[in-house]
Amino acid sequence: MKYKDGSKKPSYNCQVAVDEKEQIIVAADVVNEENDLHQVEPMIQNVKNTLGYKPTIVLADAGYFSYENLEFLQKEGIDAYIPDNFYKAEKEGKTRKFRKSLFKYDEEKDCYYCPAAFEIPFSRIQKRKGEPDLRYYVCSYCSQCVLKNACTESGKRTITRDPREHLMEDMRAKLNTRKRYGKVSEKNVYRRTCVWSNETG
């Protein structure tokens, strides 16, 4: 399996789906992929093969977060709780600069508003191979803003937006409503909840 430093070593990525209520393993798999991004769909299928039905809720860590996975789970009618890679750090205030979530998107005007209430208009589109176009928004007021040092080190703060970004925003809003981060708090409500964890070794 390939590691972050580019080296390859004999290793494995073990995927386990666990029923939250009964605390029993309902599906397992071993793959040689270095991350978990492509394991959501096959694990859902493994659960269906084992139980005869798909889970109604899926809880997973940030390693499983991708727009493709959220779209798949939404299409399957599965209620997912998967934080993005920056959710926890931002929630705990560990980011040095103003995080993107502090910039409010106005869908009707197709612009952002920064923490200082300046409008950040649409600037350009970046074409991406195999991915939806990325939209760029550039602020022109940074030089006169008293919050600049907390926002950007460049002359102008730039915000990018993926057209699927509403999926992440909706997910964050849903996670913020939970009484406990990363876990469904109500007991004995969901019968078919699957949580999965992984180990690499």
Tab-separated table of N, CA and C in Angstrom, residues 138-194:
chain	number	residue	atom	x	y	z
A	138	VAL	N	-13.276	36.903	-5.156
A	138	VAL	CA	-12.128	37.686	-4.702
A	138	VAL	C	-12.591	38.990	-4.064
A	139	CYS	N	-12.072	39.266	-2.872
A	139	CYS	CA	-12.435	40.486	-2.145
A	139	CYS	C	-11.538	41.649	-2.570
A	140	SER	N	-12.123	42.810	-2.768
A	140	SER	CA	-11.378	44.001	-3.186
A	140	SER	C	-11.201	45.011	-2.061
A	141	TYR	N	-11.624	44.648	-0.854
A	141	TYR	CA	-11.608	45.603	0.252
A	141	TYR	C	-10.569	45.274	1.322
A	142	CYS	N	-9.759	44.263	1.093
A	142	CYS	CA	-8.839	43.795	2.138
A	142	CYS	C	-7.865	44.875	2.608
A	143	SER	N	-7.377	45.712	1.689
A	143	SER	CA	-6.376	46.719	2.051
A	143	SER	C	-6.904	47.730	3.059
A	144	GLN	N	-8.213	47.951	3.087
A	144	GLN	CA	-8.803	48.930	3.998
A	144	GLN	C	-9.500	48.280	5.194
A	145	CYS	N	-9.367	46.968	5.327
A	145	CYS	CA	-10.085	46.243	6.377
A	145	CYS	C	-9.226	46.112	7.634
A	146	VAL	N	-9.795	46.428	8.779
A	146	VAL	CA	-9.064	46.348	10.052
A	146	VAL	C	-8.860	44.898	10.501
A	147	LEU	N	-9.581	43.960	9.869
A	147	LEU	CA	-9.472	42.545	10.229
A	147	LEU	C	-8.545	41.775	9.294
A	148	LYS	N	-7.856	42.471	8.405
A	148	LYS	CA	-7.052	41.819	7.379
A	148	LYS	C	-6.040	40.835	7.957
A	149	ASN	N	-5.340	41.220	9.017
A	149	ASN	CA	-4.297	40.350	9.579
A	149	ASN	C	-4.851	39.029	10.100
A	150	ALA	N	-6.104	39.027	10.461
A	150	ALA	CA	-6.740	37.800	10.949
A	150	ALA	C	-7.371	37.006	9.817
A	151	CYS	N	-7.305	37.566	8.609
A	151	CYS	CA	-8.017	36.955	7.481
A	151	CYS	C	-7.089	36.406	6.407
A	152	THR	N	-6.109	37.207	5.993
A	152	THR	CA	-5.271	36.770	4.878
A	152	THR	C	-3.907	37.433	4.919
A	153	GLU	N	-2.904	36.756	4.378
A	153	GLU	CA	-1.561	37.310	4.264
A	153	GLU	C	-1.322	37.884	2.876
A	154	SER	N	-2.239	37.623	1.958
A	154	SER	CA	-2.111	38.140	0.598
A	154	SER	C	-2.843	39.473	0.483
A	155	GLY	N	-2.763	40.075	-0.692
A	155	GLY	CA	-3.415	41.361	-0.893
A	155	GLY	C	-4.921	41.279	-0.888
A	156	LYS	N	-5.457	40.149	-1.349
A	156	LYS	CA	-6.903	39.977	-1.429
A	156	LYS	C	-7.290	38.571	-0.984
A	157	ARG	N	-8.312	38.474	-0.170
A	157	ARG	CA	-8.806	37.158	0.261
A	157	ARG	C	-9.600	36.531	-0.879
A	158	THR	N	-9.260	35.285	-1.189
A	158	THR	CA	-9.942	34.545	-2.250
A	158	THR	C	-10.682	33.357	-1.652
A	159	ILE	N	-11.914	33.180	-2.070
A	159	ILE	CA	-12.742	32.060	-1.628
A	159	ILE	C	-13.094	31.217	-2.847
A	160	THR	N	-13.000	29.911	-2.718
A	160	THR	CA	-13.422	29.031	-3.808
A	160	THR	C	-14.695	28.299	-3.401
A	161	ARG	N	-15.467	27.924	-4.407
A	161	ARG	CA	-16.718	27.207	-4.127
A	161	ARG	C	-16.939	26.110	-5.154
A	162	ASP	N	-17.094	24.902	-4.638
A	162	ASP	CA	-17.487	23.754	-5.448
A	162	ASP	C	-19.012	23.760	-5.532
A	163	PRO	N	-19.598	23.482	-6.699
A	163	PRO	CA	-21.061	23.502	-6.807
A	163	PRO	C	-21.767	22.507	-5.893
A	164	ARG	N	-21.009	21.558	-5.346
A	164	ARG	CA	-21.597	20.589	-4.419
A	164	ARG	C	-21.386	20.984	-2.958
A	165	GLU	N	-20.880	22.171	-2.756
A	165	GLU	CA	-20.500	22.585	-1.408
A	165	GLU	C	-21.681	22.671	-0.445
A	166	HIS	N	-22.872	22.818	-0.989
A	166	HIS	CA	-24.054	22.848	-0.119
A	166	HIS	C	-24.201	21.539	0.661
A	167	LEU	N	-23.661	20.451	0.113
A	167	LEU	CA	-23.711	19.167	0.815
A	167	LEU	C	-22.897	19.232	2.107
A	168	MET	N	-21.723	19.860	2.027
A	168	MET	CA	-20.894	20.015	3.221
A	168	MET	C	-21.544	20.971	4.214
A	169	GLU	N	-22.117	22.045	3.714
A	169	GLU	CA	-22.768	23.020	4.586
A	169	GLU	C	-23.953	22.390	5.313
A	170	ASP	N	-24.731	21.599	4.577
A	170	ASP	CA	-25.866	20.906	5.201
A	170	ASP	C	-25.385	19.899	6.243
A	171	MET	N	-24.282	19.206	5.933
A	171	MET	CA	-23.732	18.223	6.867
A	171	MET	C	-23.251	18.898	8.143
A	172	ARG	N	-22.563	20.010	8.000
A	172	ARG	CA	-22.088	20.735	9.182
A	172	ARG	C	-23.254	21.209	10.039
A	173	ALA	N	-24.280	21.714	9.388
A	173	ALA	CA	-25.454	22.178	10.131
A	173	ALA	C	-26.086	21.027	10.900
A	174	LYS	N	-26.120	19.852	10.270
A	174	LYS	CA	-26.702	18.677	10.921
A	174	LYS	C	-25.838	18.212	12.096
A	175	LEU	N	-24.525	18.204	11.901
A	175	LEU	CA	-23.627	17.804	12.985
A	175	LEU	C	-23.715	18.766	14.160
A	176	ASN	N	-23.915	20.028	13.878
A	176	ASN	CA	-23.992	21.031	14.945
A	176	ASN	C	-25.255	20.903	15.781
A	177	THR	N	-26.247	20.177	15.278
A	177	THR	CA	-27.483	20.001	16.038
A	177	THR	C	-27.399	18.823	16.996
A	178	ARG	N	-26.351	17.992	16.858
A	178	ARG	CA	-26.223	16.818	17.713
A	178	ARG	C	-25.743	17.233	19.095
A	179	LYS	N	-26.205	16.565	20.125
A	179	LYS	CA	-25.787	16.852	21.491
A	179	LYS	C	-24.367	16.366	21.753
A	180	ARG	N	-23.941	15.354	20.997
A	180	ARG	CA	-22.581	14.863	21.142
A	180	ARG	C	-21.976	14.786	19.756
A	181	TYR	N	-20.792	15.324	19.585
A	181	TYR	CA	-20.124	15.331	18.291
A	181	TYR	C	-19.870	13.909	17.790
A	182	GLY	N	-20.253	13.672	16.541
A	182	GLY	CA	-19.910	12.427	15.886
A	182	GLY	C	-20.697	11.221	16.311
A	183	LYS	N	-21.745	11.381	17.109
A	183	LYS	CA	-22.489	10.206	17.558
A	183	LYS	C	-23.956	10.574	17.744
A	184	VAL	N	-24.844	9.688	17.342
A	184	VAL	CA	-26.269	9.942	17.545
A	184	VAL	C	-26.571	9.818	19.025
A	185	SER	N	-27.193	10.817	19.617
A	185	SER	CA	-27.348	10.854	21.066
A	185	SER	C	-28.581	10.117	21.564
A	186	GLU	N	-29.677	10.152	20.809
A	186	GLU	CA	-30.893	9.510	21.284
A	186	GLU	C	-30.736	7.990	21.286
A	187	LYS	N	-31.170	7.343	22.375
A	187	LYS	CA	-31.045	5.893	22.485
A	187	LYS	C	-32.324	5.204	22.014
A	188	ASN	N	-32.131	4.005	21.464
A	188	ASN	CA	-33.257	3.155	21.073
A	188	ASN	C	-34.197	3.815	20.061
A	189	VAL	N	-33.632	4.696	19.237
A	189	VAL	CA	-34.453	5.343	18.212
A	189	VAL	C	-34.197	4.707	16.853
A	190	TYR	N	-32.924	4.438	16.551
A	190	TYR	CA	-32.559	3.926	15.238
A	190	TYR	C	-32.218	2.437	15.328
A	191	ARG	N	-32.882	1.628	14.583
A	191	ARG	CA	-32.674	0.186	14.626
A	191	ARG	C	-31.549	-0.262	13.706
A	192	ARG	N	-31.320	0.472	12.649
A	192	ARG	CA	-30.356	0.014	11.657
A	192	ARG	C	-29.248	1.044	11.468
A	193	THR	N	-28.558	1.322	12.528
A	193	THR	CA	-27.468	2.285	12.481
A	193	THR	C	-26.149	1.552	12.305
A	194	CYS	N	-25.336	1.994	11.368
A	194	CYS	CA	-24.029	1.388	11.173
A	194	CYS	C	-22.936	2.422	11.377
